[in-house]
Amino acid sequence: MKRSYARSMETLGIRKRKAQAASFYYESKQTGEEPLTKIRDLFTCRYAYGRAAESVMLSETGQDFIALKMDEEVCHFVLCDGVGLSYRGDVASRLLGQGLMNWLDTVEEPTSSSLERKLKELTLEADREMRTHSLSSETPKLLREVLEEKQRKGSEAMYICGRIERSSGFRRKGRLWLAWQGDSRVRLWRQQDEISSIFGDRFRTAERWSSRTGPIGGSPHVFTCKLEPETGYRLQLYSDGLTDLDPMKEPIPDEQVQVLMNARHTGGLEDDASFLEIVW
C-alpha cells in the first residue's frame, strides 16, 4: 500500500513538473548580464543578454531587450535594440518589447494591420511615459540642450517579434509569423540547411520604431509560412552586438556562445548583445 501510494505521488510529481514546464516566461532585466541559459520543453530555447563594456563600467542600463514565452505548443518572442543616439533608447526598447509581447499573447491572429494599430497605441503610451523622465537640474547646459533636442524627437528602437505554432491534433501544419524593422539578425534552418533567404533583403538600419512618430522608414516587414510537421527547425535572433555569429552556419555550442558574450578578447562587448535561439 505504501509503495503504491509512493508511486502515485511520484507520478503526480512528474505530472506537476511537466505542467509547470509547459508555461515559461523570460524577460531581460537590462541592468545586468544574463549568462547563456537553456530551456528544454516542446521547444528548446537558449538565450543570453549582455551590456556593452562601457555601460557596465558606468552602471548604465542596457539598450537591448529580449523576452520569451512558451505556452504548450505556442512560443512568443521579441528582441528590441534601442537606438543609442536617440533619447533613452533603453526605455524605448523595454516599452516596445513588453507591449509587443502582451499583444502577441492576446491577439488571436497577428496580421500586418493589427500590428500597425498596436504600434500606434504603443507610440501614445510611450510618449506619455517619456514625458515623466525629466532631465536633472544638475545637467550641464550644453549637454542639457542636446538631450532636450533628442527628447523632442523621441526615443527609438529596432525590433523583431514573432509567434511559432507547432503542429498538433488541431493543426496538421504549424506556422511561423514574424515582423521586424531594423537590422537585427533573423536566421532560420530547416533540418541542417539554412533557409534565411526566404526573409528577403529587408533588414535596414534606417527602419525602426519611434515613441514620438511610430514606424520610421515604412511599414513593418511581415513574414508568415506554414511549418512542416515532424521537421526540425532552428530559429536564431541576435542584435548587432553579436555580428561574430554572422558567418557561423552550424549549431554553436553553449560555451562558444558564452565566449562571444563575454568578449574578453576586446575587453568586453563593444555594443549591447542579445541572443535568442528556438529549436523545434
PDB file of C-alpha atoms in Angstrom:
ATOM      1  CA  MET A   1       0.000   0.000   0.000  1.00  0.00           C
ATOM      2  CA  LYS A   2       2.797   2.388   0.901  1.00  0.00           C
ATOM      3  CA  ARG A   3       4.666   1.544  -2.318  1.00  0.00           C
ATOM      4  CA  SER A   4       1.519   2.146  -4.377  1.00  0.00           C
ATOM      5  CA  TYR A   5       0.993   5.486  -2.643  1.00  0.00           C
ATOM      6  CA  ALA A   6       4.637   6.446  -3.209  1.00  0.00           C
ATOM      7  CA  ARG A   7       4.396   5.576  -6.894  1.00  0.00           C
ATOM      8  CA  SER A   8       1.195   7.630  -7.173  1.00  0.00           C
ATOM      9  CA  MET A   9       2.833  10.609  -5.524  1.00  0.00           C
ATOM     10  CA  GLU A  10       5.919  10.199  -7.732  1.00  0.00           C
ATOM     11  CA  THR A  11       3.731  10.110 -10.849  1.00  0.00           C
ATOM     12  CA  LEU A  12       1.831  13.148  -9.612  1.00  0.00           C
ATOM     13  CA  GLY A  13       5.132  14.943  -9.062  1.00  0.00           C
ATOM     14  CA  ILE A  14       6.249  14.195 -12.601  1.00  0.00           C
ATOM     15  CA  ARG A  15       2.942  15.423 -13.995  1.00  0.00           C
ATOM     16  CA  LYS A  16       3.149  18.537 -11.875  1.00  0.00           C
ATOM     17  CA  ARG A  17       6.680  19.304 -13.089  1.00  0.00           C
ATOM     18  CA  LYS A  18       5.556  18.790 -16.694  1.00  0.00           C
ATOM     19  CA  ALA A  19       2.621  21.133 -16.166  1.00  0.00           C
ATOM     20  CA  GLN A  20       4.938  23.757 -14.722  1.00  0.00           C
ATOM     21  CA  ALA A  21       7.393  23.345 -17.593  1.00  0.00           C
ATOM     22  CA  ALA A  22       4.590  23.792 -20.164  1.00  0.00           C
ATOM     23  CA  SER A  23       4.496  27.518 -19.444  1.00  0.00           C
ATOM     24  CA  PHE A  24       7.679  29.582 -19.235  1.00  0.00           C
ATOM     25  CA  TYR A  25       8.401  33.314 -19.390  1.00  0.00           C
ATOM     26  CA  TYR A  26      11.686  35.203 -19.512  1.00  0.00           C
ATOM     27  CA  GLU A  27      12.316  38.936 -19.754  1.00  0.00           C
ATOM     28  CA  SER A  28      15.734  40.611 -19.702  1.00  0.00           C
ATOM     29  CA  LYS A  29      16.368  42.990 -16.805  1.00  0.00           C
ATOM     30  CA  GLN A  30      18.600  45.477 -18.722  1.00  0.00           C
ATOM     31  CA  THR A  31      20.524  46.224 -15.517  1.00  0.00           C
ATOM     32  CA  GLY A  32      22.758  43.171 -15.598  1.00  0.00           C
ATOM     33  CA  GLU A  33      24.108  40.297 -17.644  1.00  0.00           C
ATOM     34  CA  GLU A  34      22.302  37.023 -18.257  1.00  0.00           C
ATOM     35  CA  PRO A  35      24.642  34.077 -18.977  1.00  0.00           C
ATOM     36  CA  LEU A  36      23.570  31.607 -21.618  1.00  0.00           C
ATOM     37  CA  THR A  37      20.560  29.679 -20.359  1.00  0.00           C
ATOM     38  CA  LYS A  38      18.891  26.662 -21.976  1.00  0.00           C
ATOM     39  CA  ILE A  39      15.258  25.620 -21.501  1.00  0.00           C
ATOM     40  CA  ARG A  40      14.089  22.237 -22.821  1.00  0.00           C
ATOM     41  CA  ASP A  41      10.400  21.524 -23.378  1.00  0.00           C
ATOM     42  CA  LEU A  42       8.309  21.186 -26.557  1.00  0.00           C
ATOM     43  CA  PHE A  43      10.632  23.977 -27.710  1.00  0.00           C
ATOM     44  CA  THR A  44      14.309  24.020 -26.841  1.00  0.00           C
ATOM     45  CA  CYS A  45      15.360  27.620 -26.244  1.00  0.00           C
ATOM     46  CA  ARG A  46      18.684  29.291 -25.498  1.00  0.00           C
ATOM     47  CA  TYR A  47      19.033  32.936 -24.528  1.00  0.00           C
ATOM     48  CA  ALA A  48      21.710  35.314 -23.266  1.00  0.00           C
ATOM     49  CA  TYR A  49      21.944  39.040 -22.553  1.00  0.00           C
ATOM     50  CA  GLY A  50      24.925  41.340 -22.140  1.00  0.00           C
ATOM     51  CA  ARG A  51      25.616  45.059 -21.836  1.00  0.00           C
ATOM     52  CA  ALA A  52      28.407  46.881 -23.609  1.00  0.00           C
ATOM     53  CA  ALA A  53      31.634  47.174 -21.578  1.00  0.00           C
ATOM     54  CA  GLU A  54      31.171  50.935 -21.302  1.00  0.00           C
ATOM     55  CA  SER A  55      27.637  50.511 -19.949  1.00  0.00           C
ATOM     56  CA  VAL A  56      28.886  48.018 -17.374  1.00  0.00           C
ATOM     57  CA  MET A  57      31.669  50.389 -16.285  1.00  0.00           C
ATOM     58  CA  LEU A  58      29.242  53.311 -15.908  1.00  0.00           C
ATOM     59  CA  SER A  59      26.475  51.153 -14.376  1.00  0.00           C
ATOM     60  CA  GLU A  60      24.137  52.148 -17.196  1.00  0.00           C
ATOM     61  CA  THR A  61      21.039  50.294 -18.361  1.00  0.00           C
ATOM     62  CA  GLY A  62      21.348  48.111 -21.464  1.00  0.00           C
ATOM     63  CA  GLN A  63      19.733  49.308 -24.703  1.00  0.00           C
ATOM     64  CA  ASP A  64      18.641  45.802 -25.737  1.00  0.00           C
ATOM     65  CA  PHE A  65      15.536  43.990 -24.532  1.00  0.00           C
ATOM     66  CA  ILE A  66      14.515  40.372 -25.106  1.00  0.00           C
ATOM     67  CA  ALA A  67      11.539  38.343 -23.906  1.00  0.00           C
ATOM     68  CA  LEU A  68      10.345  34.809 -24.494  1.00  0.00           C
ATOM     69  CA  LYS A  69       7.182  32.911 -23.612  1.00  0.00           C
ATOM     70  CA  MET A  70       6.481  29.227 -24.159  1.00  0.00           C
ATOM     71  CA  ASP A  71       2.945  28.033 -23.516  1.00  0.00           C
ATOM     72  CA  GLU A  72       2.269  24.429 -24.519  1.00  0.00           C
ATOM     73  CA  GLU A  73       2.654  24.344 -28.332  1.00  0.00           C
ATOM     74  CA  VAL A  74       2.982  28.110 -28.903  1.00  0.00           C
ATOM     75  CA  CYS A  75       6.067  30.282 -28.465  1.00  0.00           C
ATOM     76  CA  HIS A  76       6.128  34.107 -28.493  1.00  0.00           C
ATOM     77  CA  PHE A  77       9.311  36.156 -28.565  1.00  0.00           C
ATOM     78  CA  VAL A  78      10.659  39.658 -29.058  1.00  0.00           C
ATOM     79  CA  LEU A  79      14.080  41.243 -29.460  1.00  0.00           C
ATOM     80  CA  CYS A  80      14.412  45.039 -29.350  1.00  0.00           C
ATOM     81  CA  ASP A  81      17.549  47.115 -29.890  1.00  0.00           C
ATOM     82  CA  GLY A  82      17.321  50.666 -28.566  1.00  0.00           C
ATOM     83  CA  VAL A  83      18.928  53.280 -30.810  1.00  0.00           C
ATOM     84  CA  GLY A  84      21.803  54.724 -28.786  1.00  0.00           C
ATOM     85  CA  LEU A  85      21.770  58.188 -30.335  1.00  0.00           C
ATOM     86  CA  SER A  86      18.091  58.684 -29.537  1.00  0.00           C
ATOM     87  CA  TYR A  87      16.786  59.797 -26.136  1.00  0.00           C
ATOM     88  CA  ARG A  88      16.573  56.884 -23.646  1.00  0.00           C
ATOM     89  CA  GLY A  89      16.759  54.056 -26.159  1.00  0.00           C
ATOM     90  CA  ASP A  90      16.743  51.647 -23.212  1.00  0.00           C
ATOM     91  CA  VAL A  91      13.276  52.800 -22.165  1.00  0.00           C
ATOM     92  CA  ALA A  92      12.017  52.685 -25.752  1.00  0.00           C
ATOM     93  CA  SER A  93      13.176  49.083 -26.235  1.00  0.00           C
ATOM     94  CA  ARG A  94      11.608  47.968 -22.949  1.00  0.00           C
ATOM     95  CA  LEU A  95       8.241  49.654 -23.562  1.00  0.00           C
ATOM     96  CA  LEU A  96       8.109  48.389 -27.125  1.00  0.00           C
ATOM     97  CA  GLY A  97       9.175  44.858 -26.184  1.00  0.00           C
ATOM     98  CA  GLN A  98       6.723  44.491 -23.315  1.00  0.00           C
ATOM     99  CA  GLY A  99       3.920  45.941 -25.434  1.00  0.00           C
ATOM    100  CA  LEU A 100       4.573  43.580 -28.335  1.00  0.00           C
ATOM    101  CA  MET A 101       4.788  40.547 -26.042  1.00  0.00           C
ATOM    102  CA  ASN A 102       1.446  41.419 -24.471  1.00  0.00           C
ATOM    103  CA  TRP A 103      -0.070  41.867 -27.939  1.00  0.00           C
ATOM    104  CA  LEU A 104       1.272  38.520 -29.210  1.00  0.00           C
ATOM    105  CA  ASP A 105      -0.083  36.795 -26.114  1.00  0.00           C
ATOM    106  CA  THR A 106      -3.595  38.180 -26.526  1.00  0.00           C
ATOM    107  CA  VAL A 107      -4.180  38.623 -30.279  1.00  0.00           C
ATOM    108  CA  GLU A 108      -5.826  35.577 -31.850  1.00  0.00           C
ATOM    109  CA  GLU A 109      -4.447  36.108 -35.338  1.00  0.00           C
ATOM    110  CA  PRO A 110      -1.482  38.504 -35.787  1.00  0.00           C
ATOM    111  CA  THR A 111      -1.691  40.477 -39.035  1.00  0.00           C
ATOM    112  CA  SER A 112       0.084  43.454 -40.585  1.00  0.00           C
ATOM    113  CA  SER A 113      -2.865  45.759 -39.921  1.00  0.00           C
ATOM    114  CA  SER A 114      -3.332  44.701 -36.286  1.00  0.00           C
ATOM    115  CA  LEU A 115       0.413  45.103 -35.687  1.00  0.00           C
ATOM    116  CA  GLU A 116       0.405  48.634 -37.093  1.00  0.00           C
ATOM    117  CA  ARG A 117      -2.550  49.523 -34.874  1.00  0.00           C
ATOM    118  CA  LYS A 118      -0.667  48.168 -31.867  1.00  0.00           C
ATOM    119  CA  LEU A 119       2.468  50.135 -32.750  1.00  0.00           C
ATOM    120  CA  LYS A 120       0.398  53.339 -32.887  1.00  0.00           C
ATOM    121  CA  GLU A 121      -1.108  52.552 -29.476  1.00  0.00           C
ATOM    122  CA  LEU A 122       2.357  51.938 -28.057  1.00  0.00           C
ATOM    123  CA  THR A 123       3.516  55.265 -29.510  1.00  0.00           C
ATOM    124  CA  LEU A 124       0.906  57.115 -27.450  1.00  0.00           C
ATOM    125  CA  GLU A 125       1.742  55.104 -24.313  1.00  0.00           C
ATOM    126  CA  ALA A 126       5.488  55.553 -24.737  1.00  0.00           C
ATOM    127  CA  ASP A 127       5.210  59.276 -25.407  1.00  0.00           C
ATOM    128  CA  ARG A 128       3.350  59.711 -22.113  1.00  0.00           C
ATOM    129  CA  GLU A 129       5.948  57.588 -20.323  1.00  0.00           C
ATOM    130  CA  MET A 130       8.870  59.543 -21.787  1.00  0.00           C
ATOM    131  CA  ARG A 131       7.445  62.827 -20.559  1.00  0.00           C
ATOM    132  CA  THR A 132       7.852  61.543 -16.991  1.00  0.00           C
ATOM    133  CA  HIS A 133      11.632  61.154 -17.490  1.00  0.00           C
ATOM    134  CA  SER A 134      12.738  64.683 -16.727  1.00  0.00           C
ATOM    135  CA  LEU A 135      16.338  65.839 -17.050  1.00  0.00           C
ATOM    136  CA  SER A 136      18.367  66.502 -13.930  1.00  0.00           C
ATOM    137  CA  SER A 137      18.764  70.164 -12.975  1.00  0.00           C
ATOM    138  CA  GLU A 138      22.476  69.423 -12.445  1.00  0.00           C
ATOM    139  CA  THR A 139      22.985  68.512 -16.129  1.00  0.00           C
ATOM    140  CA  PRO A 140      25.482  70.924 -17.754  1.00  0.00           C
ATOM    141  CA  LYS A 141      23.763  73.469 -20.012  1.00  0.00           C
ATOM    142  CA  LEU A 142      25.324  72.309 -23.291  1.00  0.00           C
ATOM    143  CA  LEU A 143      24.555  68.654 -22.607  1.00  0.00           C
ATOM    144  CA  ARG A 144      21.081  69.577 -21.452  1.00  0.00           C
ATOM    145  CA  GLU A 145      20.347  71.345 -24.750  1.00  0.00           C
ATOM    146  CA  VAL A 146      21.464  68.252 -26.702  1.00  0.00           C
ATOM    147  CA  LEU A 147      19.323  65.934 -24.562  1.00  0.00           C
ATOM    148  CA  GLU A 148      16.290  68.217 -24.797  1.00  0.00           C
ATOM    149  CA  GLU A 149      16.552  68.152 -28.583  1.00  0.00           C
ATOM    150  CA  LYS A 150      16.755  64.366 -28.533  1.00  0.00           C
ATOM    151  CA  GLN A 151      13.795  64.246 -26.168  1.00  0.00           C
ATOM    152  CA  ARG A 152      11.704  66.302 -28.581  1.00  0.00           C
ATOM    153  CA  LYS A 153      12.488  63.844 -31.394  1.00  0.00           C
ATOM    154  CA  GLY A 154      11.501  60.845 -29.267  1.00  0.00           C
ATOM    155  CA  SER A 155      13.087  57.516 -28.372  1.00  0.00           C
ATOM    156  CA  GLU A 156      13.715  54.847 -30.988  1.00  0.00           C
ATOM    157  CA  ALA A 157      14.234  51.102 -31.158  1.00  0.00           C
ATOM    158  CA  MET A 158      14.569  48.381 -33.762  1.00  0.00           C
ATOM    159  CA  TYR A 159      12.637  45.186 -33.172  1.00  0.00           C
ATOM    160  CA  ILE A 160      11.867  41.623 -34.202  1.00  0.00           C
ATOM    161  CA  CYS A 161       8.816  39.829 -32.819  1.00  0.00           C
ATOM    162  CA  GLY A 162       7.104  36.596 -33.674  1.00  0.00           C
ATOM    163  CA  ARG A 163       4.977  33.583 -32.899  1.00  0.00           C
ATOM    164  CA  ILE A 164       5.675  29.908 -33.528  1.00  0.00           C
ATOM    165  CA  GLU A 165       2.746  27.462 -33.523  1.00  0.00           C
ATOM    166  CA  ARG A 166       3.730  23.806 -33.579  1.00  0.00           C
ATOM    167  CA  SER A 167       1.677  21.245 -35.482  1.00  0.00           C
ATOM    168  CA  SER A 168      -0.774  19.418 -33.237  1.00  0.00           C
ATOM    169  CA  GLY A 169      -4.035  17.490 -33.293  1.00  0.00           C
ATOM    170  CA  PHE A 170      -5.789  20.742 -34.149  1.00  0.00           C
ATOM    171  CA  ARG A 171      -3.181  21.923 -36.687  1.00  0.00           C
ATOM    172  CA  ARG A 172      -1.807  19.492 -39.265  1.00  0.00           C
ATOM    173  CA  LYS A 173       0.896  22.031 -40.056  1.00  0.00           C
ATOM    174  CA  GLY A 174       2.474  24.569 -37.747  1.00  0.00           C
ATOM    175  CA  ARG A 175       3.022  28.231 -38.533  1.00  0.00           C
ATOM    176  CA  LEU A 176       5.736  30.843 -38.172  1.00  0.00           C
ATOM    177  CA  TRP A 177       4.802  34.530 -38.043  1.00  0.00           C
ATOM    178  CA  LEU A 178       7.480  37.232 -37.884  1.00  0.00           C
ATOM    179  CA  ALA A 179       7.573  41.034 -38.007  1.00  0.00           C
ATOM    180  CA  TRP A 180      10.512  43.423 -37.836  1.00  0.00           C
ATOM    181  CA  GLN A 181      12.054  46.814 -38.532  1.00  0.00           C
ATOM    182  CA  GLY A 182      15.818  47.364 -38.376  1.00  0.00           C
ATOM    183  CA  ASP A 183      18.992  45.389 -38.976  1.00  0.00           C
ATOM    184  CA  SER A 184      18.952  42.838 -36.148  1.00  0.00           C
ATOM    185  CA  ARG A 185      19.595  39.323 -37.411  1.00  0.00           C
ATOM    186  CA  VAL A 186      16.923  36.690 -38.097  1.00  0.00           C
ATOM    187  CA  ARG A 187      18.124  33.293 -39.337  1.00  0.00           C
ATOM    188  CA  LEU A 188      16.226  30.065 -39.950  1.00  0.00           C
ATOM    189  CA  TRP A 189      17.373  26.475 -40.539  1.00  0.00           C
ATOM    190  CA  ARG A 190      15.272  23.511 -41.674  1.00  0.00           C
ATOM    191  CA  GLN A 191      16.951  20.238 -40.829  1.00  0.00           C
ATOM    192  CA  GLN A 192      20.612  21.249 -41.336  1.00  0.00           C
ATOM    193  CA  ASP A 193      20.078  23.708 -44.186  1.00  0.00           C
ATOM    194  CA  GLU A 194      19.906  27.459 -43.634  1.00  0.00           C
ATOM    195  CA  ILE A 195      16.901  28.959 -45.436  1.00  0.00           C
ATOM    196  CA  SER A 196      17.182  32.554 -44.181  1.00  0.00           C
ATOM    197  CA  SER A 197      16.964  33.831 -47.768  1.00  0.00           C
ATOM    198  CA  ILE A 198      13.176  33.389 -47.587  1.00  0.00           C
ATOM    199  CA  PHE A 199      13.048  36.572 -45.464  1.00  0.00           C
ATOM    200  CA  GLY A 200      14.493  38.614 -48.328  1.00  0.00           C
ATOM    201  CA  ASP A 201      16.857  41.578 -48.168  1.00  0.00           C
ATOM    202  CA  ARG A 202      14.645  43.643 -45.872  1.00  0.00           C
ATOM    203  CA  PHE A 203      16.807  44.403 -42.832  1.00  0.00           C
ATOM    204  CA  ARG A 204      17.715  48.097 -42.871  1.00  0.00           C
ATOM    205  CA  THR A 205      19.302  50.321 -40.231  1.00  0.00           C
ATOM    206  CA  ALA A 206      17.121  53.294 -41.213  1.00  0.00           C
ATOM    207  CA  GLU A 207      13.933  51.426 -40.273  1.00  0.00           C
ATOM    208  CA  ARG A 208      12.767  51.494 -36.664  1.00  0.00           C
ATOM    209  CA  TRP A 209      10.000  52.474 -34.251  1.00  0.00           C
ATOM    210  CA  SER A 210       9.792  55.880 -32.555  1.00  0.00           C
ATOM    211  CA  SER A 211       7.998  56.760 -29.329  1.00  0.00           C
ATOM    212  CA  ARG A 212       7.018  60.037 -30.976  1.00  0.00           C
ATOM    213  CA  THR A 213       6.001  59.084 -34.543  1.00  0.00           C
ATOM    214  CA  GLY A 214       5.641  55.287 -34.651  1.00  0.00           C
ATOM    215  CA  PRO A 215       7.225  53.288 -37.513  1.00  0.00           C
ATOM    216  CA  ILE A 216      10.079  55.068 -39.320  1.00  0.00           C
ATOM    217  CA  GLY A 217      11.221  54.174 -42.830  1.00  0.00           C
ATOM    218  CA  GLY A 218       7.985  52.493 -43.871  1.00  0.00           C
ATOM    219  CA  SER A 219       5.612  49.842 -42.571  1.00  0.00           C
ATOM    220  CA  PRO A 220       6.819  46.801 -40.597  1.00  0.00           C
ATOM    221  CA  HIS A 221       8.058  43.833 -42.618  1.00  0.00           C
ATOM    222  CA  VAL A 222       5.861  40.780 -42.025  1.00  0.00           C
ATOM    223  CA  PHE A 223       6.647  37.182 -42.921  1.00  0.00           C
ATOM    224  CA  THR A 224       4.477  34.106 -42.420  1.00  0.00           C
ATOM    225  CA  CYS A 225       4.790  30.494 -43.530  1.00  0.00           C
ATOM    226  CA  LYS A 226       3.462  27.026 -42.816  1.00  0.00           C
ATOM    227  CA  LEU A 227       5.741  24.637 -40.959  1.00  0.00           C
ATOM    228  CA  GLU A 228       6.018  21.007 -41.973  1.00  0.00           C
ATOM    229  CA  PRO A 229       5.158  18.521 -39.193  1.00  0.00           C
ATOM    230  CA  GLU A 230       7.916  16.394 -37.700  1.00  0.00           C
ATOM    231  CA  THR A 231      10.591  18.556 -39.278  1.00  0.00           C
ATOM    232  CA  GLY A 232      13.499  20.065 -37.339  1.00  0.00           C
ATOM    233  CA  TYR A 233      13.644  23.875 -37.359  1.00  0.00           C
ATOM    234  CA  ARG A 234      16.085  26.258 -35.711  1.00  0.00           C
ATOM    235  CA  LEU A 235      15.324  29.978 -35.470  1.00  0.00           C
ATOM    236  CA  GLN A 236      18.080  32.326 -34.331  1.00  0.00           C
ATOM    237  CA  LEU A 237      17.809  36.015 -33.463  1.00  0.00           C
ATOM    238  CA  TYR A 238      20.557  38.329 -32.252  1.00  0.00           C
ATOM    239  CA  SER A 239      21.352  42.042 -32.086  1.00  0.00           C
ATOM    240  CA  ASP A 240      24.284  43.721 -33.847  1.00  0.00           C
ATOM    241  CA  GLY A 241      26.496  43.293 -30.794  1.00  0.00           C
ATOM    242  CA  LEU A 242      26.948  39.659 -31.909  1.00  0.00           C
ATOM    243  CA  THR A 243      27.963  40.099 -35.541  1.00  0.00           C
ATOM    244  CA  ASP A 244      30.651  37.448 -34.972  1.00  0.00           C
ATOM    245  CA  LEU A 245      27.802  34.950 -35.392  1.00  0.00           C
ATOM    246  CA  ASP A 246      27.127  36.029 -38.996  1.00  0.00           C
ATOM    247  CA  PRO A 247      29.464  33.529 -40.738  1.00  0.00           C
ATOM    248  CA  MET A 248      28.551  30.608 -38.460  1.00  0.00           C
ATOM    249  CA  LYS A 249      26.276  28.064 -40.127  1.00  0.00           C
ATOM    250  CA  GLU A 250      26.494  25.073 -37.770  1.00  0.00           C
ATOM    251  CA  PRO A 251      24.851  24.886 -34.318  1.00  0.00           C
ATOM    252  CA  ILE A 252      27.073  26.745 -31.857  1.00  0.00           C
ATOM    253  CA  PRO A 253      27.999  25.025 -28.562  1.00  0.00           C
ATOM    254  CA  ASP A 254      26.806  26.743 -25.391  1.00  0.00           C
ATOM    255  CA  GLU A 255      30.309  27.528 -24.236  1.00  0.00           C
ATOM    256  CA  GLN A 256      31.185  29.205 -27.543  1.00  0.00           C
ATOM    257  CA  VAL A 257      28.131  31.465 -27.348  1.00  0.00           C
ATOM    258  CA  GLN A 258      29.200  32.425 -23.831  1.00  0.00           C
ATOM    259  CA  VAL A 259      32.717  33.224 -25.050  1.00  0.00           C
ATOM    260  CA  LEU A 260      31.214  35.658 -27.566  1.00  0.00           C
ATOM    261  CA  MET A 261      29.008  37.192 -24.869  1.00  0.00           C
ATOM    262  CA  ASN A 262      31.993  37.650 -22.522  1.00  0.00           C
ATOM    263  CA  ALA A 263      34.096  39.165 -25.353  1.00  0.00           C
ATOM    264  CA  ARG A 264      37.264  39.036 -23.249  1.00  0.00           C
ATOM    265  CA  HIS A 265      39.415  39.424 -26.389  1.00  0.00           C
ATOM    266  CA  THR A 266      38.111  43.007 -26.716  1.00  0.00           C
ATOM    267  CA  GLY A 267      37.863  43.850 -23.031  1.00  0.00           C
ATOM    268  CA  GLY A 268      34.120  43.287 -23.061  1.00  0.00           C
ATOM    269  CA  LEU A 269      31.310  43.808 -25.551  1.00  0.00           C
ATOM    270  CA  GLU A 270      31.627  46.837 -27.790  1.00  0.00           C
ATOM    271  CA  ASP A 271      27.837  47.044 -28.033  1.00  0.00           C
ATOM    272  CA  ASP A 272      24.904  45.521 -26.151  1.00  0.00           C
ATOM    273  CA  ALA A 273      24.284  41.950 -27.238  1.00  0.00           C
ATOM    274  CA  SER A 274      21.165  39.778 -27.131  1.00  0.00           C
ATOM    275  CA  PHE A 275      20.918  36.167 -28.262  1.00  0.00           C
ATOM    276  CA  LEU A 276      17.809  34.029 -28.681  1.00  0.00           C
ATOM    277  CA  GLU A 277      17.570  30.624 -30.348  1.00  0.00           C
ATOM    278  CA  ILE A 278      14.484  28.394 -30.611  1.00  0.00           C
ATOM    279  CA  VAL A 279      14.583  24.791 -31.825  1.00  0.00           C
ATOM    280  CA  TRP A 280      11.552  22.616 -32.501  1.00  0.00           C
TER     281      TRP A 280
END
